[in-house]
Coordinates of C-alpha atoms in Angstrom, one line a residue:
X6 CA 0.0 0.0 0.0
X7 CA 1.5 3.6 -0.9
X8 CA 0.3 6.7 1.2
X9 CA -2.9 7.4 -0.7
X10 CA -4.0 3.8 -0.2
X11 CA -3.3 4.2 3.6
X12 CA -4.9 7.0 4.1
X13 CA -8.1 6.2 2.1
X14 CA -7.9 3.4 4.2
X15 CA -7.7 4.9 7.3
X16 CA -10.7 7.3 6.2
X17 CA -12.7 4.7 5.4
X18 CA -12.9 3.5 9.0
X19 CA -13.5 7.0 10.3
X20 CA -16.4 7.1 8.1
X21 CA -17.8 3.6 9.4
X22 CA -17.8 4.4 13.2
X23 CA -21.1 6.1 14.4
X24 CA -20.8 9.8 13.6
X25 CA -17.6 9.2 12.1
X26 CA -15.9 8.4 15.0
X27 CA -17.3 11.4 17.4
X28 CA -16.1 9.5 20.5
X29 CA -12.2 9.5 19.3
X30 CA -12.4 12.6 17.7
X31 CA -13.6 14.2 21.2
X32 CA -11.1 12.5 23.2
X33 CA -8.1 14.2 20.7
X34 CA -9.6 17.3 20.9
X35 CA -9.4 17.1 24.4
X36 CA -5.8 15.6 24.5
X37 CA -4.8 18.4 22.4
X38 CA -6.7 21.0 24.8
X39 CA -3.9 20.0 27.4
X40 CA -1.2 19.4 25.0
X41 CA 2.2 21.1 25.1
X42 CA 1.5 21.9 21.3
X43 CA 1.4 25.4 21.9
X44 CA 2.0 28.2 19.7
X45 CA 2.0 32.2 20.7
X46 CA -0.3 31.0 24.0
X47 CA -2.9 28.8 21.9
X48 CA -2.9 25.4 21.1
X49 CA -2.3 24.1 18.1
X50 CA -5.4 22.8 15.9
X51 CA -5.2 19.8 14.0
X52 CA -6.6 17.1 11.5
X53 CA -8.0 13.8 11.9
X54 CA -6.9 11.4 9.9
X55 CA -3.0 11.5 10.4
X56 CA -0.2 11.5 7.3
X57 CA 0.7 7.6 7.0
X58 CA 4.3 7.0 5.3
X59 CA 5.5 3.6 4.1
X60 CA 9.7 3.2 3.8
X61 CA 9.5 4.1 -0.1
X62 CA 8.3 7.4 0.9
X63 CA 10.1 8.1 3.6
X64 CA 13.5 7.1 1.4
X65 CA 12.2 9.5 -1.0
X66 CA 12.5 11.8 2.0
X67 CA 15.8 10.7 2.9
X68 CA 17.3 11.6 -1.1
X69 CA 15.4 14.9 -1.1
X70 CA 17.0 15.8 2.1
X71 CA 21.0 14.4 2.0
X72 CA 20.5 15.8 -2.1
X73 CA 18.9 19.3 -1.0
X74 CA 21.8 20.0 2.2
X75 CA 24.5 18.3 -0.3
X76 CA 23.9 21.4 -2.8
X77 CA 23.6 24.2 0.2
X78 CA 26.7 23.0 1.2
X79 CA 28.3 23.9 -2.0
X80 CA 26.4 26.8 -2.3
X81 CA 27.7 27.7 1.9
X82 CA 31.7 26.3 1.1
X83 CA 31.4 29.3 -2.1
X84 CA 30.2 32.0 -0.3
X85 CA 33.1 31.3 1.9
X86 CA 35.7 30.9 -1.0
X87 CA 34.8 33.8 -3.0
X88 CA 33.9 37.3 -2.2
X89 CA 32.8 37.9 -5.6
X90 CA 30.0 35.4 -4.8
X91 CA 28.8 37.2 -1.6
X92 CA 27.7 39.6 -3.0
X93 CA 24.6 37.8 -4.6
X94 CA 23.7 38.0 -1.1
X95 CA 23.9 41.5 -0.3
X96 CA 24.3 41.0 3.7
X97 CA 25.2 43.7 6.0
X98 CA 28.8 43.7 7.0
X99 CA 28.1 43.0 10.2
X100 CA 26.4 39.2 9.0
X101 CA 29.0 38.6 6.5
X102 CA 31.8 38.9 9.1
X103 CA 29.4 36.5 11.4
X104 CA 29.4 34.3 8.4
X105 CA 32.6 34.1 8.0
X106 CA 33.6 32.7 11.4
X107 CA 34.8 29.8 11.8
X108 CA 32.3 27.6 14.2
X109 CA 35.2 24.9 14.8
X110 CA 33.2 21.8 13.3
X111 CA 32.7 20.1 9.6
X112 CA 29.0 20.1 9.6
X113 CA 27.6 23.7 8.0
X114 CA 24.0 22.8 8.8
X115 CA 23.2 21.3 12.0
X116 CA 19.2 21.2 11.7
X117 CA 17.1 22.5 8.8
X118 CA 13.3 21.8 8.1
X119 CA 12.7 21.5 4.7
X120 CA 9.0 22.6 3.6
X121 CA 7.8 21.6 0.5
X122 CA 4.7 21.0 -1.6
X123 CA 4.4 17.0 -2.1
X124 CA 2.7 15.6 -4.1
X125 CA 1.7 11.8 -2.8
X126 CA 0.8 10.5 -5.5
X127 CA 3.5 10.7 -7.9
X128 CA 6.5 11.8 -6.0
X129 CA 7.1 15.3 -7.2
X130 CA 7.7 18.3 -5.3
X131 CA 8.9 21.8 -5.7
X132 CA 10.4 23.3 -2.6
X133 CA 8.5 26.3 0.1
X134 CA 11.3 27.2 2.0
X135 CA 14.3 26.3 4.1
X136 CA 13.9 26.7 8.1
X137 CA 17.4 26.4 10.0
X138 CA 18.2 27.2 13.5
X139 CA 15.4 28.5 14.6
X140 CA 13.3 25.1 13.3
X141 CA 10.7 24.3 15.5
X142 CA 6.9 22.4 15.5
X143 CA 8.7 19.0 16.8
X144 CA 6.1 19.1 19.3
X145 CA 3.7 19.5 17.3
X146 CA 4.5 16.8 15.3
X147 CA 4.6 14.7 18.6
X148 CA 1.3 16.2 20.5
X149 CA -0.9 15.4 17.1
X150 CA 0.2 12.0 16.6
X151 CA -0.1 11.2 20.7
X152 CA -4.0 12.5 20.4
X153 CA -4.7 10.3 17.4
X154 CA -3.3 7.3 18.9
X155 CA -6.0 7.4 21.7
X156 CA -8.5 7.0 19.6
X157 CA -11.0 4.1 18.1
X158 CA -10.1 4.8 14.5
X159 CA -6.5 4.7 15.1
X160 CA -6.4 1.3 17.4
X161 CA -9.0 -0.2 14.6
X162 CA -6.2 0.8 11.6
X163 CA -3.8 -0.5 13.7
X164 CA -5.7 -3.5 13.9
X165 CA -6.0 -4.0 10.3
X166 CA -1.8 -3.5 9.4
X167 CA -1.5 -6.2 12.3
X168 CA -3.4 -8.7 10.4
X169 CA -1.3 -8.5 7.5
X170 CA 2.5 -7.9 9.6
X171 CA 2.4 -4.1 9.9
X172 CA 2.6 -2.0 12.6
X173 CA 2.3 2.0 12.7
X174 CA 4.8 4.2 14.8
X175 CA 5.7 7.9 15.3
X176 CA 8.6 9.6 14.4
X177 CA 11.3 10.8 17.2
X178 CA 12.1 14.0 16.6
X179 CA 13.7 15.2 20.6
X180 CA 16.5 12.2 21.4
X181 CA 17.6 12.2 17.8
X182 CA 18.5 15.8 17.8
X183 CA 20.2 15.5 21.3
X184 CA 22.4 12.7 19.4
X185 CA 23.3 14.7 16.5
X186 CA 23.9 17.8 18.5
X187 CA 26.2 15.7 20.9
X188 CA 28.2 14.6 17.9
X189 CA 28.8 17.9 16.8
X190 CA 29.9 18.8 19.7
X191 CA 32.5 16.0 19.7
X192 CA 33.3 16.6 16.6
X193 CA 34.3 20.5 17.9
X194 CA 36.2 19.4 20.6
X195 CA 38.4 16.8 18.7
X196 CA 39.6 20.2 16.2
X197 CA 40.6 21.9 19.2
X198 CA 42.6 19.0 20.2
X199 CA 44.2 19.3 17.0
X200 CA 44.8 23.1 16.7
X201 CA 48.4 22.8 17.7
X202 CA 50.3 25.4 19.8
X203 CA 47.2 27.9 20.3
X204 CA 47.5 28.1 24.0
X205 CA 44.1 30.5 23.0
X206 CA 42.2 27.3 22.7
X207 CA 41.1 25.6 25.9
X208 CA 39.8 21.8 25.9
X209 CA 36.7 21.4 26.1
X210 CA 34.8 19.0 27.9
X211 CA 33.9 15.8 27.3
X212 CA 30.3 16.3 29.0
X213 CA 29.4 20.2 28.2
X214 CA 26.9 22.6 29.7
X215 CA 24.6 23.3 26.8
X216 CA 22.4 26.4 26.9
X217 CA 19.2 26.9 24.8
X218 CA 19.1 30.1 23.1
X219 CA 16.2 32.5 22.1
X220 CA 14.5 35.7 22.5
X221 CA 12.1 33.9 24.8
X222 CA 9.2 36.5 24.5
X223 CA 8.9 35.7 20.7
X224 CA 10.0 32.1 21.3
X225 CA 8.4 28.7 21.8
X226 CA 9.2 28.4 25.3
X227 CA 7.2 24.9 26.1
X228 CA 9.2 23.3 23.3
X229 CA 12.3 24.3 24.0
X230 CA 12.1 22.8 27.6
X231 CA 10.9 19.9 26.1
X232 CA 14.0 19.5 24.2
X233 CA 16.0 20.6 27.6
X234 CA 14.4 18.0 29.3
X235 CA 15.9 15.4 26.6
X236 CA 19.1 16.8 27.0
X237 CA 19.1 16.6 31.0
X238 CA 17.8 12.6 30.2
X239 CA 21.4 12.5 28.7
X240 CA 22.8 13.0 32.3
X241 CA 23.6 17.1 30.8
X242 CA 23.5 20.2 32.6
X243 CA 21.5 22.3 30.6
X244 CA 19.6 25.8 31.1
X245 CA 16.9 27.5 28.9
X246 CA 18.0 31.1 28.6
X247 CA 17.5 34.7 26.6
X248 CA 20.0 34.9 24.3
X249 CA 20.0 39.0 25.5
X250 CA 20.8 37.8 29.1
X251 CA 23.7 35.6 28.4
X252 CA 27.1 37.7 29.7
X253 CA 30.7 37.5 28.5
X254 CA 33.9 37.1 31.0
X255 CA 37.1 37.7 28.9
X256 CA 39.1 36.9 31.6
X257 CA 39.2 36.8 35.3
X258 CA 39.7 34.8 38.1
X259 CA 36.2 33.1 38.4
X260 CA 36.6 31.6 34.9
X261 CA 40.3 30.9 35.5
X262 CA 41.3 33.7 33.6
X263 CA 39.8 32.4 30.2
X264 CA 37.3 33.6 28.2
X265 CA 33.6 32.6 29.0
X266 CA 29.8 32.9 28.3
X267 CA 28.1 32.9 31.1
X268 CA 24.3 32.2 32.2
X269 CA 22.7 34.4 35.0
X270 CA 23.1 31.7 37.4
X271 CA 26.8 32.1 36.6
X272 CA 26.9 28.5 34.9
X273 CA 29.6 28.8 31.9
X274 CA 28.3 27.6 28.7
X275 CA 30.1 25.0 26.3
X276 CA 27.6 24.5 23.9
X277 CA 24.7 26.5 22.6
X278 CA 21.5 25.5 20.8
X279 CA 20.5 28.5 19.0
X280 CA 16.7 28.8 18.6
X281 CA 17.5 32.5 17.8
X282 CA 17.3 33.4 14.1
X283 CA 19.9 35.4 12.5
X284 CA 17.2 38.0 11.5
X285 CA 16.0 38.4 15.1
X286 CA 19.5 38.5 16.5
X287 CA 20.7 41.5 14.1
X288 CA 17.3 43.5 15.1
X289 CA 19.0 42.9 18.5
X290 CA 22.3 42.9 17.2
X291 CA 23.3 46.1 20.1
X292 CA 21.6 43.7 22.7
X293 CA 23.7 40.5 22.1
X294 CA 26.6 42.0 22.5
X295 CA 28.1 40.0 24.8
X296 CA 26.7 36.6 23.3
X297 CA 28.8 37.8 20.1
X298 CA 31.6 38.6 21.6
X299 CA 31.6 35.2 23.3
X300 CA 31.4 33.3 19.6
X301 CA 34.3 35.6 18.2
X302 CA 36.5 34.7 20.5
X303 CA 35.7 30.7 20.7
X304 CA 34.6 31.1 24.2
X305 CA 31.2 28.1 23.6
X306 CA 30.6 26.1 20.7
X307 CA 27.4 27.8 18.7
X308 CA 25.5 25.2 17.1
X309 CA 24.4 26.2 14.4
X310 CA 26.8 29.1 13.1
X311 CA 25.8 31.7 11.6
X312 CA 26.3 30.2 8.2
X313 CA 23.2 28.5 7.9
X314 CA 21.5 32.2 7.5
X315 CA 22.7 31.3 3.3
X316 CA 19.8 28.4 3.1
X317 CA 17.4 30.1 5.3
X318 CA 17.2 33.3 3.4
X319 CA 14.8 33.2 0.6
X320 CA 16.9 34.9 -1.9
X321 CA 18.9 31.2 -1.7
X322 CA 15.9 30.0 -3.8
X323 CA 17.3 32.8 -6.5
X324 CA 21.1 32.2 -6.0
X325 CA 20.5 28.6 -6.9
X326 CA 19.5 28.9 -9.9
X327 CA 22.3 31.5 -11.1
X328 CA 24.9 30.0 -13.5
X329 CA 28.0 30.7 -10.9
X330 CA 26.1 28.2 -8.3
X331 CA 25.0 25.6 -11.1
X332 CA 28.5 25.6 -12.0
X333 CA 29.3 24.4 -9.1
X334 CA 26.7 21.1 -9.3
X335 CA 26.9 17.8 -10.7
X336 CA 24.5 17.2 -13.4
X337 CA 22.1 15.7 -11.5
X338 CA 22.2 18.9 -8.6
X339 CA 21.4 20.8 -11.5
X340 CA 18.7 19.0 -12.5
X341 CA 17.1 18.4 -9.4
X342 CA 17.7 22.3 -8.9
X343 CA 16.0 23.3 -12.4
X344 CA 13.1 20.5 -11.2
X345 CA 12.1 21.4 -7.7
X346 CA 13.1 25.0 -7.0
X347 CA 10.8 27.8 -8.1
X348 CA 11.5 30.5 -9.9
X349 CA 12.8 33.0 -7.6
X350 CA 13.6 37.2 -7.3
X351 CA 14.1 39.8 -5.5
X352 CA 11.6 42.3 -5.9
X353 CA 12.6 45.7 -7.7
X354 CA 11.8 48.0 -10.5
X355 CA 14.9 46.1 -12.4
X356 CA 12.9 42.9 -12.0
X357 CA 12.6 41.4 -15.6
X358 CA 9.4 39.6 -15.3
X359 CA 7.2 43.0 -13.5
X360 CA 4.9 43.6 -15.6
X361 CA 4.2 39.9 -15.7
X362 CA 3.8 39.9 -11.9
X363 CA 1.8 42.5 -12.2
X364 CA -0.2 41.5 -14.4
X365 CA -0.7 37.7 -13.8
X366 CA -1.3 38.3 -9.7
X367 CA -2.8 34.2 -9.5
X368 CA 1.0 33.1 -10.7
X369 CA 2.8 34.5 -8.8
X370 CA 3.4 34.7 -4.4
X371 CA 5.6 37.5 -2.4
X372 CA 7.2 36.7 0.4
X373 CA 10.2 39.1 3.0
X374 CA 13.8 38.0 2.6
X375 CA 13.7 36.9 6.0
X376 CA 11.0 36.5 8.1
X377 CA 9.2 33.7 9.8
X378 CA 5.7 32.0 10.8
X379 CA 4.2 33.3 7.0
X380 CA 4.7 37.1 8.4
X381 CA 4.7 39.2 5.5
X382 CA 3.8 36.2 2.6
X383 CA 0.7 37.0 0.0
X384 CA -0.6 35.4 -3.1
X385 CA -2.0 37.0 -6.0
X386 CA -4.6 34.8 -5.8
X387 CA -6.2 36.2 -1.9
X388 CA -5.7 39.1 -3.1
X389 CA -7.9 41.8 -5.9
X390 CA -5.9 43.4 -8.8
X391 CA -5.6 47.4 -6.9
X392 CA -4.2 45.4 -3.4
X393 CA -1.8 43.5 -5.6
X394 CA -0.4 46.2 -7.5
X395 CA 0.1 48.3 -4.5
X396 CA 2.3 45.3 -2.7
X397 CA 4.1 45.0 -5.4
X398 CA 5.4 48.1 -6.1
X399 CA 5.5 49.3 -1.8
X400 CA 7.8 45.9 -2.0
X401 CA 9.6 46.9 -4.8
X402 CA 10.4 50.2 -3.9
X403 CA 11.6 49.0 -0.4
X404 CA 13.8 45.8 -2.1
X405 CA 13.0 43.9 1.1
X406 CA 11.1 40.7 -0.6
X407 CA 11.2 38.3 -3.0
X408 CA 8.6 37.2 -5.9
X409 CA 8.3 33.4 -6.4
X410 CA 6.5 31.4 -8.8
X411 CA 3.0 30.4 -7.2
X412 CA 3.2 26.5 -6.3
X413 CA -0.1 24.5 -6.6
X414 CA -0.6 22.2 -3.5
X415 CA -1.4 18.8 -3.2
X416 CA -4.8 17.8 -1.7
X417 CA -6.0 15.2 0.1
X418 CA -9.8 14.5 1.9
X419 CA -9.4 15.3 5.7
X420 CA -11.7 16.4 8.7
X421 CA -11.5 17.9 12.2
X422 CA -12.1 16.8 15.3
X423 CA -15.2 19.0 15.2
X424 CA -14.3 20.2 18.6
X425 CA -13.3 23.9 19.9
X426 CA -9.9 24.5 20.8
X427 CA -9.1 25.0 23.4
X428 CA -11.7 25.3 25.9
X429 CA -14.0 22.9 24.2
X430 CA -16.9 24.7 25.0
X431 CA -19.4 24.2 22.4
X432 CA -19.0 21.8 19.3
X433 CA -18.2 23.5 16.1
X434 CA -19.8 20.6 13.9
X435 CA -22.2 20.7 10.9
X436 CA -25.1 18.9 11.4
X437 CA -23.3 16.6 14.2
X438 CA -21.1 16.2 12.5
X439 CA -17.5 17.5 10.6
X440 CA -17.2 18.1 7.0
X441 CA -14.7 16.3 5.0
X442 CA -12.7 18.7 2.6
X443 CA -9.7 18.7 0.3
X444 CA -7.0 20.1 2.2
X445 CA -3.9 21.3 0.7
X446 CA -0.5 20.1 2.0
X447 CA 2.6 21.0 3.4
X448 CA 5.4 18.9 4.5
X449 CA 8.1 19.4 6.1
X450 CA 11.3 17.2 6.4
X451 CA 13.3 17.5 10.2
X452 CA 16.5 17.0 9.0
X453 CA 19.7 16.7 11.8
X454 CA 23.3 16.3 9.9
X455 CA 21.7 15.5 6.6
X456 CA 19.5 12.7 7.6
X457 CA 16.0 13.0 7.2
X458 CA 14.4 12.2 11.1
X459 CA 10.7 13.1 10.6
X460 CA 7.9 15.8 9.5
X461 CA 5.7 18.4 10.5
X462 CA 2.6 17.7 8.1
X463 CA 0.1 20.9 8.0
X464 CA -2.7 21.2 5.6
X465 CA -5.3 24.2 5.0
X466 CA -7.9 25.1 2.6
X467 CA -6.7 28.8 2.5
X468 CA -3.8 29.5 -1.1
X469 CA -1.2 29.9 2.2
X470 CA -0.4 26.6 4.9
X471 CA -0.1 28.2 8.4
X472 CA -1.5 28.9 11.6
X473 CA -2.3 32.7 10.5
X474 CA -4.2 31.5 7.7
X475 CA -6.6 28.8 9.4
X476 CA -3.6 25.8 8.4
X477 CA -4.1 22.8 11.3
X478 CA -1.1 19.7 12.1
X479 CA -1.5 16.6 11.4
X480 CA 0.3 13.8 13.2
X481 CA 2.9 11.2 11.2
X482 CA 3.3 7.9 11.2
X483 CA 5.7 5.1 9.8
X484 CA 4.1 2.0 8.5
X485 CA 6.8 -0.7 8.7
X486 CA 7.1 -4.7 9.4
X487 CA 6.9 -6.0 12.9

């Protein structure tokens, strides 16, 4: 069975259970109610019947992710190499010396989420964007697919993959990154072993003190602990902690006359988790002073550096497909560049294509250089002809977004729980009972050191997928042998 047939599947019990399954759609709403799948103070909606992935698709998600991170490390290793290539990017000085730091380990992108439009029936995507440090929705991932498990139509599927030697399970998303972020850190230790006759560089430990990093009145702050709560499993000592509030010793006596970053408890920090975003931290930049001084002079090991910033702007979706990055592919990367990545500009009066943009608003989708949480995205299509025209030229004029080809989604038949979120107080059904729609799809691949670990799965009926725009999670599964 392929993920179509599995989920039709999975439907089809829903729909045969009295009022398609009121009972277990209750009981997740009210899991959910008192979930930790909480976003900006609410709690995260969701769908019903979860996304169910057999091992073909999820080695499909394995390729797109070692393939996509295999490029942007090229693309990362030039802007390095060549000034002349920087400049595509056009970031401040201050970033571009950030950049250019060395972060003392071989892997240039710890963690990245990679969104894209799948399409489950035939395999094809086209990439949505590229989240790095500042990832996140693990939980939500982890919440959804906890709330679905509870329920009747979930333990009746489960039944039915039994009978024939399958069995479903969710993906870990919290140990897996406490792994890979371990070996990082290992791998940053062993180079200052080798950095010979620096007497700059002190050892670092074999068992750090890890700090996790934000500005924790924008941040998820339930999540994060979550993932502190996987380090401290790991026997660490760890700390949750403002990235404003973190202070820098150069030397004296209480950090035996070495540099340091310390918290506000006064713990010294050896390795940092940075939920932080790079556009957040230079809005701060005059309020991180310390935290930057810290990294400059190798007092913690940042994971990630600031060189992920190249993926996770959006003009990297216009830098790959100019001739001095395709030059630097094999002929497959360029392929699978040409293939997947839409076409992509910054928005300015020298844009080629304006009047086309202008004129064909349903084509087309605008989104900030760097931003976040859909802040700032539009399609043509929400929007009429007189709104359109005056983004695009208020955009233009400020040269602060980019203009991508408009992506059509892939839909598949879901439903709600039905149920308020999340105080539960009245049902929102139709008739007793939910409507089942065509909801368009976005995936996201959780990928730690280039292997793909698991997905955030939203869905929508709105021309944008997010929480601003009505979008709801879904949980994941594998389906696998026993």
């Amino acid at each position: 069975m392929n993920t179509t047939e599995l989920r039709d599947a999975y439907l089809k019990i829903v729909e045969g259970l009295p009022q398609l399954d009121r009972a277990g759609r209750e009981m997740a709403a009210e899991y959910m109610t008192h979930s930790e799948a909480v976003y900006k103070d609410e709690v995260s909606d969701f769908l019903y019947v979860p996304k169910l992935y057999t091992n073909h698709e999820r080695e499909r998600f394995q390729y797109i992710a070692s393939t996509t991170v295999g490029i942007l490390e090229k693309l990362i290793q030039e802007y390095l190499a060549n000034p002349d290539y920087r400049k595509n990017f056009d970031f401040p000085a201050e970033l571009e010396e950030l950049i250019l730091l060395d972060p003392g380990y071989s892997c240039p992108i710890p963690i990245i989420r990679i969104d894209i439009f799948y399409n489950e029936d035939s395999g094809d995507f086209k990439f949505c964007e590229f989240n790095t440090d500042g990832s996140s929705a693990m939980n939500e991932d982890r919440e959804a697919s906890n709330a679905l498990a509870l329920t009747p139509s979930f333990k009746a599927f489960s039944k039915q993959l039994a009978d024939v030697g399958l069995i479903l399970e969710s993906f870990e998303l919290f140990d897996s990154w406490v792994d890979g972020f371990l070996e990082i850190y290992a791998d940053s230790v062993q180079a200052r072993k080798e950095v010979a006759g620096n007497k700059q560089q002190s050892p670092r430990p074999a068992q750090p003190n890890i700090v996790i990093s934000d500005f924790m009145d924008i941040s998820t702050p339930i999540e994060i602990e979550r993932f502190a709560q996987h380090f401290r499993a790991h026997g660490l000592q760890v700390e949750v902690c403002d990235i404003r509030d973190l202070r820098f010793e150069a030397s004296s006596a209480a950090t035996e006359d070495k540099p340091a970053l310390l918290t506000p408890s006064g713990m010294r920090v050896d390795a940092l988790y940075r939920r932080a975003v790079t556009g957040d931290i230079m809005k701060h930049y005059d309020e991180v002073g310390d935290f930057l001084d810290a990294y400059r002079a190798e007092a913690f090991t940042l994971i990630g550096s600031f060189r992920t910033q190249l993926p996770h702007t959006k003009l990297s979706f216009e830098v790959l497909h100019l001739p001095q990055t395709l030059a630097l592919l094999t002929e497959d990367e360029q392929v699978f560049v040409q293939a997947h990545v839409p076409y992509t500009a910054r928005l300015n009066a020298e844009l080629p294509r304006l009047r086309e943009v202008l004129n064909n608003k349903d084509a087309w989708i605008i989104k900030p250089l760097d931003s976040y949480g859909s802040k700032g995205v539009w399609a043509g299509r929400e929007l009429d002809q007189d709104t359109w025209e005056d983004l695009i030229h208020n955009s233009a004029s400020r040269q602060d977004h980019i203009v991508q080809e408009y992506v059509e989604q892939y839909s598949a038949p879901n439903l709600e729980s039905g149920f308020s979120l999340p105080a539960m107080k009245k049902p929102v059904e139709q008739d007793g009972l939910p409507q089942i729609k065509e909801y368009r799809d976005l995936t996201g691949l959780f990928v730690y050191k280039g292997q793909f670990k698991g997905l955030l799965a939203r869905a929508g009926l709105q021309d944008r997928i997010c929480a601003a725009a009505e979008g709801k999670c879904l949980g994941t599964f594998k389906v696998q042998s026993e």
